PDB file of C-alpha atoms in Angstrom:
ATOM      1  CA  MET B   1     -27.064-187.503  -5.425  1.00 58.00           C
ATOM      2  CA  ARG B   2     -30.101-186.872  -7.619  1.00 63.00           C
ATOM      3  CA  PHE B   3     -29.639-184.566 -10.577  1.00 60.00           C
ATOM      4  CA  SER B   4     -32.936-184.351 -12.463  1.00 87.00           C
ATOM      5  CA  ARG B   5     -35.845-182.133 -11.413  1.00 95.00           C
ATOM      6  CA  GLN B   6     -36.386-179.614  -8.668  1.00 98.00           C
ATOM      7  CA  THR B   7     -38.681-180.739  -5.874  1.00 98.00           C
ATOM      8  CA  THR B   8     -41.096-179.287  -3.359  1.00 98.00           C
ATOM      9  CA  LEU B   9     -43.570-180.596  -0.808  1.00 98.00           C
ATOM     10  CA  ARG B  10     -46.930-181.968  -1.874  1.00 98.00           C
ATOM     11  CA  ALA B  11     -48.801-180.562   1.149  1.00 98.00           C
ATOM     12  CA  GLN B  12     -48.230-178.928   4.516  1.00 98.00           C
ATOM     13  CA  ALA B  13     -47.047-180.653   7.686  1.00 98.00           C
ATOM     14  CA  THR B  14     -46.752-179.175  11.177  1.00 98.00           C
ATOM     15  CA  VAL B  15     -44.556-179.859  14.198  1.00 98.00           C
ATOM     16  CA  VAL B  16     -44.933-178.320  17.662  1.00 98.00           C
ATOM     17  CA  GLY B  17     -42.241-178.017  20.326  1.00 96.00           C
ATOM     18  CA  VAL B  18     -40.045-175.612  22.286  1.00 93.00           C
ATOM     19  CA  GLY B  19     -36.877-173.724  21.431  1.00 89.00           C
ATOM     20  CA  VAL B  20     -33.739-175.215  22.980  1.00 86.00           C
ATOM     21  CA  HIS B  21     -32.279-171.794  23.772  1.00 77.00           C
ATOM     22  CA  SER B  22     -35.408-169.654  24.314  1.00 81.00           C
ATOM     23  CA  GLY B  23     -37.502-172.335  26.020  1.00 83.00           C
ATOM     24  CA  LEU B  24     -40.540-170.811  24.274  1.00 88.00           C
ATOM     25  CA  PRO B  25     -43.317-172.901  22.649  1.00 93.00           C
ATOM     26  CA  VAL B  26     -43.364-172.735  18.866  1.00 95.00           C
ATOM     27  CA  THR B  27     -45.299-174.184  15.931  1.00 97.00           C
ATOM     28  CA  LEU B  28     -43.520-174.786  12.623  1.00 98.00           C
ATOM     29  CA  THR B  29     -45.261-175.675   9.362  1.00 98.00           C
ATOM     30  CA  LEU B  30     -43.482-176.926   6.250  1.00 98.00           C
ATOM     31  CA  GLY B  31     -45.225-176.211   2.956  1.00 98.00           C
ATOM     32  CA  PRO B  32     -44.843-176.121  -0.833  1.00 98.00           C
ATOM     33  CA  ALA B  33     -43.046-173.380  -2.765  1.00 98.00           C
ATOM     34  CA  PRO B  34     -42.712-172.625  -6.489  1.00 98.00           C
ATOM     35  CA  VAL B  35     -39.796-173.427  -8.787  1.00 98.00           C
ATOM     36  CA  ASP B  36     -36.561-171.575  -7.919  1.00 98.00           C
ATOM     37  CA  ALA B  37     -38.058-170.235  -4.667  1.00 98.00           C
ATOM     38  CA  GLY B  38     -35.468-172.026  -2.553  1.00 98.00           C
ATOM     39  CA  LEU B  39     -35.970-172.442   1.191  1.00 98.00           C
ATOM     40  CA  ALA B  40     -37.557-169.512   3.022  1.00 98.00           C
ATOM     41  CA  PHE B  41     -38.802-168.879   6.550  1.00 98.00           C
ATOM     42  CA  VAL B  42     -42.016-166.942   7.124  1.00 97.00           C
ATOM     43  CA  ARG B  43     -42.110-165.540  10.641  1.00 96.00           C
ATOM     44  CA  THR B  44     -45.657-165.087  11.897  1.00 94.00           C
ATOM     45  CA  GLY B  45     -46.997-163.845  15.224  1.00 85.00           C
ATOM     46  CA  LEU B  46     -45.271-160.478  14.942  1.00 89.00           C
ATOM     47  CA  GLU B  47     -46.872-157.103  15.419  1.00 83.00           C
ATOM     48  CA  GLY B  48     -47.839-155.591  12.096  1.00 79.00           C
ATOM     49  CA  CYS B  49     -47.283-158.246   9.429  1.00 88.00           C
ATOM     50  CA  ASP B  50     -45.495-161.480   8.719  1.00 93.00           C
ATOM     51  CA  ARG B  51     -41.837-161.232   7.687  1.00 94.00           C
ATOM     52  CA  GLU B  52     -40.044-163.545   5.265  1.00 96.00           C
ATOM     53  CA  VAL B  53     -36.350-164.323   5.313  1.00 97.00           C
ATOM     54  CA  GLN B  54     -34.594-166.385   2.673  1.00 98.00           C
ATOM     55  CA  ALA B  55     -32.453-169.225   4.006  1.00 98.00           C
ATOM     56  CA  THR B  56     -29.187-167.956   2.532  1.00 98.00           C
ATOM     57  CA  ALA B  57     -25.754-167.166   3.928  1.00 98.00           C
ATOM     58  CA  GLU B  58     -26.352-163.446   3.451  1.00 97.00           C
ATOM     59  CA  GLN B  59     -29.174-163.541   6.004  1.00 97.00           C
ATOM     60  CA  VAL B  60     -27.086-165.071   8.795  1.00 97.00           C
ATOM     61  CA  ILE B  61     -26.669-162.559  11.625  1.00 96.00           C
ATOM     62  CA  ALA B  62     -25.275-164.806  14.393  1.00 93.00           C
ATOM     63  CA  THR B  63     -23.620-168.210  14.800  1.00 93.00           C
ATOM     64  CA  ASP B  64     -23.162-168.506  18.573  1.00 84.00           C
ATOM     65  CA  PHE B  65     -24.426-171.992  19.560  1.00 81.00           C
ATOM     66  CA  ALA B  66     -26.938-171.890  16.652  1.00 86.00           C
ATOM     67  CA  THR B  67     -27.455-170.379  13.209  1.00 94.00           C
ATOM     68  CA  VAL B  68     -29.633-167.254  13.377  1.00 95.00           C
ATOM     69  CA  LEU B  69     -31.295-165.654  10.338  1.00 97.00           C
ATOM     70  CA  GLY B  70     -32.618-162.112  10.176  1.00 96.00           C
ATOM     71  CA  ASP B  71     -32.881-158.871   8.252  1.00 91.00           C
ATOM     72  CA  ARG B  72     -31.991-155.231   8.801  1.00 88.00           C
ATOM     73  CA  ASP B  73     -34.560-155.045  11.589  1.00 88.00           C
ATOM     74  CA  GLY B  74     -33.001-157.870  13.588  1.00 90.00           C
ATOM     75  CA  ALA B  75     -33.203-161.596  14.244  1.00 90.00           C
ATOM     76  CA  LEU B  76     -36.184-163.546  12.927  1.00 92.00           C
ATOM     77  CA  VAL B  77     -35.377-167.251  13.268  1.00 95.00           C
ATOM     78  CA  SER B  78     -32.816-168.980  15.474  1.00 94.00           C
ATOM     79  CA  THR B  79     -31.560-172.573  15.423  1.00 94.00           C
ATOM     80  CA  ALA B  80     -32.414-172.905  11.746  1.00 96.00           C
ATOM     81  CA  GLU B  81     -29.899-175.660  11.018  1.00 97.00           C
ATOM     82  CA  HIS B  82     -31.852-178.827  11.904  1.00 98.00           C
ATOM     83  CA  VAL B  83     -34.903-178.170   9.734  1.00 98.00           C
ATOM     84  CA  LEU B  84     -32.662-176.953   6.898  1.00 98.00           C
ATOM     85  CA  ALA B  85     -30.602-180.135   7.209  1.00 98.00           C
ATOM     86  CA  ALA B  86     -33.756-182.244   6.924  1.00 98.00           C
ATOM     87  CA  LEU B  87     -34.927-180.406   3.803  1.00 98.00           C
ATOM     88  CA  ARG B  88     -31.544-180.485   2.088  1.00 98.00           C
ATOM     89  CA  GLY B  89     -30.797-184.004   3.286  1.00 98.00           C
ATOM     90  CA  MET B  90     -34.090-185.333   1.934  1.00 98.00           C
ATOM     91  CA  GLY B  91     -33.634-183.554  -1.396  1.00 98.00           C
ATOM     92  CA  VAL B  92     -36.247-180.775  -1.097  1.00 98.00           C
ATOM     93  CA  ASP B  93     -35.266-177.742  -3.201  1.00 98.00           C
ATOM     94  CA  ASN B  94     -38.183-175.374  -2.640  1.00 98.00           C
ATOM     95  CA  ALA B  95     -40.218-174.997   0.553  1.00 98.00           C
ATOM     96  CA  THR B  96     -41.739-172.474   2.918  1.00 98.00           C
ATOM     97  CA  ILE B  97     -41.058-172.821   6.632  1.00 98.00           C
ATOM     98  CA  GLU B  98     -43.729-170.941   8.560  1.00 98.00           C
ATOM     99  CA  ILE B  99     -42.880-170.357  12.215  1.00 97.00           C
ATOM    100  CA  ASP B 100     -44.761-168.468  14.926  1.00 95.00           C
ATOM    101  CA  GLY B 101     -41.851-167.959  17.342  1.00 93.00           C
ATOM    102  CA  PRO B 102     -38.235-166.833  17.389  1.00 93.00           C
ATOM    103  CA  GLU B 103     -36.658-170.283  17.310  1.00 95.00           C
ATOM    104  CA  VAL B 104     -37.138-173.548  15.427  1.00 96.00           C
ATOM    105  CA  PRO B 105     -38.387-176.213  17.890  1.00 96.00           C
ATOM    106  CA  ILE B 106     -35.640-178.502  19.090  1.00 95.00           C
ATOM    107  CA  MET B 107     -37.930-181.583  19.176  1.00 97.00           C
ATOM    108  CA  ASP B 108     -35.709-184.508  20.311  1.00 96.00           C
ATOM    109  CA  GLY B 109     -32.493-182.662  19.419  1.00 96.00           C
ATOM    110  CA  SER B 110     -32.165-184.253  15.990  1.00 98.00           C
ATOM    111  CA  ALA B 111     -33.723-183.766  12.547  1.00 98.00           C
ATOM    112  CA  ALA B 112     -35.930-186.870  12.825  1.00 98.00           C
ATOM    113  CA  ALA B 113     -39.184-184.983  13.502  1.00 98.00           C
ATOM    114  CA  PHE B 114     -38.610-182.787  10.457  1.00 98.00           C
ATOM    115  CA  VAL B 115     -37.876-185.824   8.280  1.00 98.00           C
ATOM    116  CA  ALA B 116     -41.153-187.330   9.529  1.00 98.00           C
ATOM    117  CA  ALA B 117     -42.960-184.088   8.628  1.00 98.00           C
ATOM    118  CA  ILE B 118     -41.445-184.190   5.132  1.00 98.00           C
ATOM    119  CA  ASP B 119     -42.595-187.792   4.795  1.00 98.00           C
ATOM    120  CA  GLN B 120     -46.087-186.748   5.882  1.00 98.00           C
ATOM    121  CA  ALA B 121     -46.214-183.866   3.413  1.00 98.00           C
ATOM    122  CA  GLY B 122     -44.701-185.856   0.539  1.00 98.00           C
ATOM    123  CA  ILE B 123     -42.118-184.752  -2.018  1.00 98.00           C
ATOM    124  CA  VAL B 124     -43.096-183.965  -5.614  1.00 98.00           C
ATOM    125  CA  SER B 125     -41.057-183.130  -8.708  1.00 97.00           C
ATOM    126  CA  GLN B 126     -41.371-179.756 -10.407  1.00 97.00           C
ATOM    127  CA  PRO B 127     -41.038-178.824 -14.110  1.00 96.00           C
ATOM    128  CA  ALA B 128     -37.550-177.335 -13.896  1.00 97.00           C
ATOM    129  CA  GLN B 129     -34.003-178.676 -13.798  1.00 97.00           C
ATOM    130  CA  ARG B 130     -32.356-178.847 -10.405  1.00 97.00           C
ATOM    131  CA  ARG B 131     -29.457-176.410 -10.118  1.00 97.00           C
ATOM    132  CA  PHE B 132     -26.237-176.881  -8.153  1.00 97.00           C
ATOM    133  CA  ILE B 133     -23.260-174.876  -6.979  1.00 98.00           C
ATOM    134  CA  GLN B 134     -20.233-176.749  -8.286  1.00 98.00           C
ATOM    135  CA  ILE B 135     -17.000-176.039  -6.424  1.00 98.00           C
ATOM    136  CA  LEU B 136     -14.119-175.396  -8.815  1.00 98.00           C
ATOM    137  CA  LYS B 137     -11.170-174.859  -6.473  1.00 98.00           C
ATOM    138  CA  PRO B 138     -10.422-175.259  -2.751  1.00 98.00           C
ATOM    139  CA  VAL B 139     -11.470-172.536  -0.321  1.00 98.00           C
ATOM    140  CA  SER B 140     -10.405-172.816   3.323  1.00 98.00           C
ATOM    141  CA  VAL B 141     -10.737-170.933   6.597  1.00 98.00           C
ATOM    142  CA  ALA B 142      -8.929-171.353   9.928  1.00 98.00           C
ATOM    143  CA  ILE B 143     -10.331-169.967  13.184  1.00 97.00           C
ATOM    144  CA  GLY B 144      -8.034-170.727  16.093  1.00 96.00           C
ATOM    145  CA  ASP B 145      -7.587-174.498  16.171  1.00 96.00           C
ATOM    146  CA  SER B 146     -10.617-175.022  13.892  1.00 98.00           C
ATOM    147  CA  PHE B 147     -10.194-175.617  10.164  1.00 98.00           C
ATOM    148  CA  GLY B 148     -12.706-175.911   7.349  1.00 98.00           C
ATOM    149  CA  GLU B 149     -12.357-176.392   3.617  1.00 98.00           C
ATOM    150  CA  LEU B 150     -14.619-176.770   0.614  1.00 98.00           C
ATOM    151  CA  ARG B 151     -12.982-178.398  -2.401  1.00 98.00           C
ATOM    152  CA  PRO B 152     -13.960-179.934  -5.749  1.00 98.00           C
ATOM    153  CA  TYR B 153     -15.322-183.442  -5.597  1.00 97.00           C
ATOM    154  CA  ALA B 154     -16.659-185.561  -8.441  1.00 90.00           C
ATOM    155  CA  GLY B 155     -19.131-187.662  -6.487  1.00 90.00           C
ATOM    156  CA  GLY B 156     -21.850-185.221  -5.373  1.00 96.00           C
ATOM    157  CA  PHE B 157     -21.583-183.825  -1.829  1.00 98.00           C
ATOM    158  CA  ARG B 158     -19.259-185.337   0.753  1.00 98.00           C
ATOM    159  CA  ALA B 159     -18.730-184.306   4.380  1.00 98.00           C
ATOM    160  CA  GLU B 160     -15.574-185.230   6.306  1.00 98.00           C
ATOM    161  CA  VAL B 161     -16.050-184.079   9.891  1.00 98.00           C
ATOM    162  CA  GLU B 162     -13.734-184.489  12.862  1.00 98.00           C
ATOM    163  CA  ILE B 163     -14.289-183.388  16.457  1.00 98.00           C
ATOM    164  CA  ASN B 164     -11.833-183.549  19.327  1.00 97.00           C
ATOM    165  CA  PHE B 165     -13.055-182.683  22.811  1.00 95.00           C
ATOM    166  CA  ALA B 166     -10.962-182.516  25.964  1.00 94.00           C
ATOM    167  CA  ASN B 167     -13.879-184.271  27.647  1.00 94.00           C
ATOM    168  CA  PRO B 168     -12.695-187.906  27.748  1.00 94.00           C
ATOM    169  CA  VAL B 169     -16.178-189.361  27.251  1.00 95.00           C
ATOM    170  CA  ILE B 170     -16.484-187.663  23.842  1.00 96.00           C
ATOM    171  CA  GLY B 171     -12.804-187.453  22.824  1.00 96.00           C
ATOM    172  CA  ARG B 172     -11.924-187.654  19.146  1.00 97.00           C
ATOM    173  CA  GLN B 173     -14.552-188.762  16.658  1.00 98.00           C
ATOM    174  CA  ALA B 174     -14.548-188.607  12.854  1.00 98.00           C
ATOM    175  CA  TYR B 175     -17.209-189.334  10.263  1.00 98.00           C
ATOM    176  CA  THR B 176     -17.258-189.403   6.464  1.00 98.00           C
ATOM    177  CA  PHE B 177     -20.623-189.080   4.758  1.00 98.00           C
ATOM    178  CA  GLU B 178     -21.840-189.112   1.143  1.00 98.00           C
ATOM    179  CA  LEU B 179     -25.121-187.206   0.976  1.00 98.00           C
ATOM    180  CA  SER B 180     -28.244-188.918  -0.315  1.00 97.00           C
ATOM    181  CA  PRO B 181     -31.767-188.965   1.129  1.00 98.00           C
ATOM    182  CA  GLU B 182     -31.432-192.622   2.036  1.00 98.00           C
ATOM    183  CA  ARG B 183     -28.157-192.184   3.851  1.00 98.00           C
ATOM    184  CA  PHE B 184     -29.244-188.961   5.545  1.00 98.00           C
ATOM    185  CA  ARG B 185     -32.298-190.743   6.935  1.00 98.00           C
ATOM    186  CA  ARG B 186     -30.339-193.799   8.030  1.00 98.00           C
ATOM    187  CA  GLU B 187     -27.051-192.338   9.290  1.00 98.00           C
ATOM    188  CA  ILE B 188     -27.538-188.696  10.263  1.00 98.00           C
ATOM    189  CA  ALA B 189     -31.144-187.585  10.857  1.00 98.00           C
ATOM    190  CA  ARG B 190     -31.502-189.197  14.312  1.00 98.00           C
ATOM    191  CA  ALA B 191     -28.230-187.870  15.770  1.00 98.00           C
ATOM    192  CA  ARG B 192     -29.028-185.481  18.637  1.00 98.00           C
ATOM    193  CA  THR B 193     -27.434-182.261  19.797  1.00 94.00           C
ATOM    194  CA  PHE B 194     -25.107-182.664  22.750  1.00 95.00           C
ATOM    195  CA  GLY B 195     -23.576-180.638  25.558  1.00 89.00           C
ATOM    196  CA  LEU B 196     -21.486-180.728  28.702  1.00 90.00           C
ATOM    197  CA  MET B 197     -22.974-180.389  32.162  1.00 86.00           C
ATOM    198  CA  CYS B 198     -20.098-178.118  33.196  1.00 83.00           C
ATOM    199  CA  ASP B 199     -21.226-175.535  30.601  1.00 79.00           C
ATOM    200  CA  GLN B 200     -24.812-175.345  31.845  1.00 75.00           C
ATOM    201  CA  ALA B 201     -24.484-172.375  34.226  1.00 64.00           C
ATOM    202  CA  ARG B 202     -22.470-170.339  31.711  1.00 74.00           C
ATOM    203  CA  LEU B 203     -25.003-170.949  28.942  1.00 71.00           C
ATOM    204  CA  TRP B 204     -27.969-170.060  31.142  1.00 68.00           C
ATOM    205  CA  SER B 205     -26.333-166.831  32.303  1.00 68.00           C
ATOM    206  CA  ALA B 206     -25.734-165.891  28.648  1.00 68.00           C
ATOM    207  CA  GLY B 207     -29.374-166.566  27.749  1.00 69.00           C
ATOM    208  CA  PHE B 208     -28.850-169.917  26.022  1.00 67.00           C
ATOM    209  CA  ALA B 209     -30.108-173.476  26.657  1.00 70.00           C
ATOM    210  CA  ARG B 210     -33.237-172.335  28.545  1.00 77.00           C
ATOM    211  CA  GLY B 211     -35.229-175.133  26.903  1.00 78.00           C
ATOM    212  CA  ALA B 212     -32.555-177.833  27.057  1.00 84.00           C
ATOM    213  CA  SER B 213     -33.394-181.105  28.810  1.00 86.00           C
ATOM    214  CA  PHE B 214     -32.498-184.774  28.731  1.00 91.00           C
ATOM    215  CA  GLU B 215     -35.416-185.175  26.280  1.00 91.00           C
ATOM    216  CA  ASN B 216     -33.696-183.051  23.622  1.00 92.00           C
ATOM    217  CA  THR B 217     -29.963-183.010  24.439  1.00 92.00           C
ATOM    218  CA  VAL B 218     -27.293-185.648  24.940  1.00 95.00           C
ATOM    219  CA  VAL B 219     -25.508-184.563  28.139  1.00 93.00           C
ATOM    220  CA  PHE B 220     -22.080-185.599  29.406  1.00 94.00           C
ATOM    221  CA  ASP B 221     -20.186-184.897  32.593  1.00 93.00           C
ATOM    222  CA  GLU B 222     -16.463-185.573  32.931  1.00 91.00           C
ATOM    223  CA  GLU B 223     -16.961-189.283  33.513  1.00 92.00           C
ATOM    224  CA  ARG B 224     -20.090-190.525  31.777  1.00 95.00           C
ATOM    225  CA  LEU B 225     -23.144-190.016  29.632  1.00 96.00           C
ATOM    226  CA  LEU B 226     -26.030-188.786  31.798  1.00 95.00           C
ATOM    227  CA  ASN B 227     -28.987-189.745  29.556  1.00 95.00           C
ATOM    228  CA  SER B 228     -30.537-192.920  30.889  1.00 95.00           C
ATOM    229  CA  GLU B 229     -31.498-194.259  27.447  1.00 95.00           C
ATOM    230  CA  GLY B 230     -27.915-194.121  26.142  1.00 97.00           C
ATOM    231  CA  LEU B 231     -26.672-193.174  22.693  1.00 97.00           C
ATOM    232  CA  ARG B 232     -28.330-193.856  19.360  1.00 97.00           C
ATOM    233  CA  TYR B 233     -24.880-194.345  17.760  1.00 97.00           C
ATOM    234  CA  ALA B 234     -21.489-194.829  19.402  1.00 96.00           C
ATOM    235  CA  ASP B 235     -20.352-191.729  17.464  1.00 98.00           C
ATOM    236  CA  GLU B 236     -23.602-189.762  17.822  1.00 98.00           C
ATOM    237  CA  CYS B 237     -21.755-186.520  18.617  1.00 98.00           C
ATOM    238  CA  VAL B 238     -19.821-186.340  15.365  1.00 98.00           C
ATOM    239  CA  ARG B 239     -22.854-187.503  13.391  1.00 98.00           C
ATOM    240  CA  HIS B 240     -24.759-184.545  14.839  1.00 98.00           C
ATOM    241  CA  LYS B 241     -21.938-182.275  13.692  1.00 98.00           C
ATOM    242  CA  VAL B 242     -22.449-183.716  10.191  1.00 98.00           C
ATOM    243  CA  LEU B 243     -26.160-182.886  10.530  1.00 98.00           C
ATOM    244  CA  ASP B 244     -25.224-179.290  11.398  1.00 98.00           C
ATOM    245  CA  VAL B 245     -22.895-179.137   8.383  1.00 98.00           C
ATOM    246  CA  VAL B 246     -25.688-180.221   6.029  1.00 98.00           C
ATOM    247  CA  GLY B 247     -28.009-177.585   7.523  1.00 98.00           C
ATOM    248  CA  ASP B 248     -25.481-174.753   7.619  1.00 98.00           C
ATOM    249  CA  LEU B 249     -24.289-175.400   4.061  1.00 98.00           C
ATOM    250  CA  ALA B 250     -27.901-175.473   2.845  1.00 98.00           C
ATOM    251  CA  LEU B 251     -27.556-171.697   3.212  1.00 98.00           C
ATOM    252  CA  ALA B 252     -25.609-171.720  -0.053  1.00 98.00           C
ATOM    253  CA  GLY B 253     -29.087-171.492  -1.571  1.00 98.00           C
ATOM    254  CA  LEU B 254     -28.514-174.448  -3.902  1.00 98.00           C
ATOM    255  CA  PRO B 255     -27.173-177.976  -3.318  1.00 98.00           C
ATOM    256  CA  LEU B 256     -23.374-178.153  -3.365  1.00 98.00           C
ATOM    257  CA  LEU B 257     -21.272-180.371  -5.597  1.00 98.00           C
ATOM    258  CA  GLY B 258     -18.073-180.681  -3.628  1.00 98.00           C
ATOM    259  CA  ALA B 259     -16.487-181.962  -0.443  1.00 98.00           C
ATOM    260  CA  TYR B 260     -16.414-180.216   2.929  1.00 98.00           C
ATOM    261  CA  ARG B 261     -13.774-181.001   5.526  1.00 98.00           C
ATOM    262  CA  SER B 262     -14.220-179.709   9.055  1.00 98.00           C
ATOM    263  CA  VAL B 263     -11.852-180.114  12.013  1.00 98.00           C
ATOM    264  CA  ARG B 264     -13.091-178.945  15.432  1.00 98.00           C
ATOM    265  CA  GLY B 265     -15.747-176.926  13.663  1.00 97.00           C
ATOM    266  CA  GLY B 266     -19.188-175.548  14.402  1.00 96.00           C
ATOM    267  CA  HIS B 267     -21.726-173.088  13.065  1.00 96.00           C
ATOM    268  CA  LYS B 268     -19.258-170.195  13.009  1.00 97.00           C
ATOM    269  CA  LEU B 269     -16.702-172.135  10.969  1.00 98.00           C
ATOM    270  CA  ASN B 270     -19.313-173.586   8.608  1.00 98.00           C
ATOM    271  CA  HIS B 271     -20.651-170.112   7.873  1.00 98.00           C
ATOM    272  CA  ALA B 272     -17.172-168.623   7.450  1.00 98.00           C
ATOM    273  CA  VAL B 273     -16.153-171.242   4.882  1.00 98.00           C
ATOM    274  CA  LEU B 274     -19.404-170.900   2.952  1.00 98.00           C
ATOM    275  CA  THR B 275     -19.103-167.106   2.963  1.00 98.00           C
ATOM    276  CA  ALA B 276     -15.512-167.334   1.713  1.00 98.00           C
ATOM    277  CA  LEU B 277     -16.595-169.645  -1.106  1.00 98.00           C
ATOM    278  CA  LEU B 278     -19.450-167.418  -2.264  1.00 98.00           C
ATOM    279  CA  ALA B 279     -17.238-164.323  -2.127  1.00 98.00           C
ATOM    280  CA  ASP B 280     -14.794-165.851  -4.640  1.00 98.00           C
ATOM    281  CA  ARG B 281     -16.567-166.043  -8.002  1.00 97.00           C
ATOM    282  CA  THR B 282     -13.674-168.007  -9.476  1.00 98.00           C
ATOM    283  CA  ALA B 283     -14.222-170.811  -6.946  1.00 98.00           C
ATOM    284  CA  TRP B 284     -17.675-171.948  -8.047  1.00 98.00           C
ATOM    285  CA  ARG B 285     -20.267-171.964 -10.811  1.00 98.00           C
ATOM    286  CA  VAL B 286     -23.949-172.826 -11.109  1.00 97.00           C
ATOM    287  CA  VAL B 287     -24.747-175.912 -13.183  1.00 97.00           C
ATOM    288  CA  GLU B 288     -28.064-177.540 -14.043  1.00 93.00           C
ATOM    289  CA  GLY B 289     -29.068-181.151 -13.595  1.00 78.00           C
ATOM    290  CA  GLU B 290     -27.823-182.748 -16.786  1.00 66.00           C
ATOM    291  CA  ALA B 291     -24.562-180.778 -16.780  1.00 67.00           C
ATOM    292  CA  ALA B 292     -24.040-181.740 -13.165  1.00 68.00           C
ATOM    293  CA  ARG B 293     -24.588-185.405 -13.983  1.00 67.00           C
ATOM    294  CA  ARG B 294     -21.923-185.274 -16.706  1.00 64.00           C
ATOM    295  CA  THR B 295     -19.337-183.653 -14.424  1.00 64.00           C
ATOM    296  CA  THR B 296     -19.713-186.127 -11.564  1.00 64.00           C
ATOM    297  CA  ARG B 297     -18.786-189.763 -11.258  1.00 60.00           C
ATOM    298  CA  PRO B 298     -20.702-192.338  -9.232  1.00 54.00           C
ATOM    299  CA  VAL B 299     -19.297-193.061  -5.778  1.00 52.00           C
ATOM    300  CA  VAL B 300     -20.272-196.144  -3.831  1.00 47.00           C
ATOM    301  CA  GLU B 301     -19.318-195.630  -0.203  1.00 49.00           C
ATOM    302  CA  VAL B 302     -21.197-196.065   3.019  1.00 52.00           C
ATOM    303  CA  GLY B 303     -20.788-193.599   5.837  1.00 62.00           C
ATOM    304  CA  SER B 304     -17.922-194.436   8.161  1.00 70.00           C
ATOM    305  CA  GLY B 305     -17.082-193.222  11.632  1.00 77.00           C
ATOM    306  CA  ILE B 306     -14.226-193.471  14.084  1.00 69.00           C
ATOM    307  CA  VAL B 307     -14.404-193.177  17.858  1.00 72.00           C
ATOM    308  CA  GLY B 308     -11.028-193.099  19.563  1.00 68.00           C
ATOM    309  CA  GLY B 309      -9.429-194.929  16.627  1.00 54.00           C
ATOM    310  CA  ARG B 310     -12.025-197.683  16.180  1.00 53.00           C
ATOM    311  CA  ILE B 311     -14.922-198.092  13.761  1.00 48.00           C
ATOM    312  CA  ALA B 312     -18.220-197.096  15.371  1.00 54.00           C
ATOM    313  CA  ALA B 313     -21.326-199.248  15.207  1.00 46.00           C
ATOM    314  CA  ALA B 314     -24.865-197.875  15.285  1.00 44.00           C
ATOM    315  CA  TYR B 315     -26.874-198.158  18.494  1.00 44.00           C
ATOM    316  CA  GLY B 316     -30.613-198.668  18.194  1.00 42.00           C
ATOM    317  CA  PRO B 317     -32.742-199.185  15.080  1.00 38.00           C
ATOM    318  CA  ASP B 318     -31.961-197.358  11.830  1.00 36.00           C
ATOM    319  CA  VAL B 319     -35.303-195.601  11.561  1.00 36.00           C
ATOM    320  CA  SER B 320     -36.282-191.947  11.613  1.00 31.00           C
TER     321      SER B 320
END
C-alpha cells in the first residue's frame, strides 16, 4: 500500500473490443485527470453532447451480472468493474475513462488489457497527498446465503473472498489478497470472468452475454472446463471474484484502508456493503497519506488460495 502522493496517467492509451453483454464494438481511452478528480467516465457518441459520470457508489443503477453506472436520465456505462479494478489495483487515483459505447469492452475477460494500457500511458505523481477512507468499525450485509463485511484492518486493503458453487468443477474456492500494484498485476489482473454453459440460454433471453465467447469467458459444463487452453490459475474463478471486489469497491471514490470479507458474493453484495459503509458516518473517516501511514502497520503476506481444501498453484506465466 502506497501512502504518499496522488497519481494520474502521463498520457492517453486506447483499447478496442466488444461488450460481453451487449456484443457491441466499443473504444475506451484512459487519460489524465487533475488532483482530486477521482475516476470518471465520459460517455461519447451520444446525441447532443457527451455525458460524464463519476465512478462512485451513488451512480450505480444496476448490479445484475455487472456494475452499471448512470444518472437521472438512465444508464451510461455497463460492466465498469474490470477497468476500475485495473486503475485502483495499479494505484491510479485520478483518471478519465472515455468510452464511445454503452459497455466497457470485455477484452479477454480479465483486467490485463487495461493494465497494459496503464503501462503504456504511464503513471505520474501529483502535488497532493493521497487520501483514503479508513474503516473504523465493522459493517456487514447478508443477502440470502451471501455475506459481506468491511472491517478495520491495519495493513492497507485486504480481500478475503470465498465462492461455493454447486457445479462440481468449480466447487469451493477461497482467496486472500493484500492489495498492491505488484500483487494485483501478478495474482489478480489476468483472472478471467467465468460462466456455466447451462445458464447460456437464460442469459441470452434476458439480454445478457450477447458478446460472450471462449475468447473472453471461462466456461464450464457439469463435468469439465470447455476452454481448450485451460485455466491461467487453478483457482482462477475466485481470483476473478477478487478482481471484481477491487473494481466494485473502487466506487468508494477513494482507496480503502480496511479488510473486506465476501462469502458467495457478487456485484450486488459488494455494492450493498459499500453503500452500508458510506451511509454510516461513524464507520469511516477520510485520512491523508502521512496520517494513513501512521495508522497502519506493515504486513508481509503473499496471496493465498484454496481449491477444494488444497493450496492452489498458478497456471501459466505470471505476466499481464
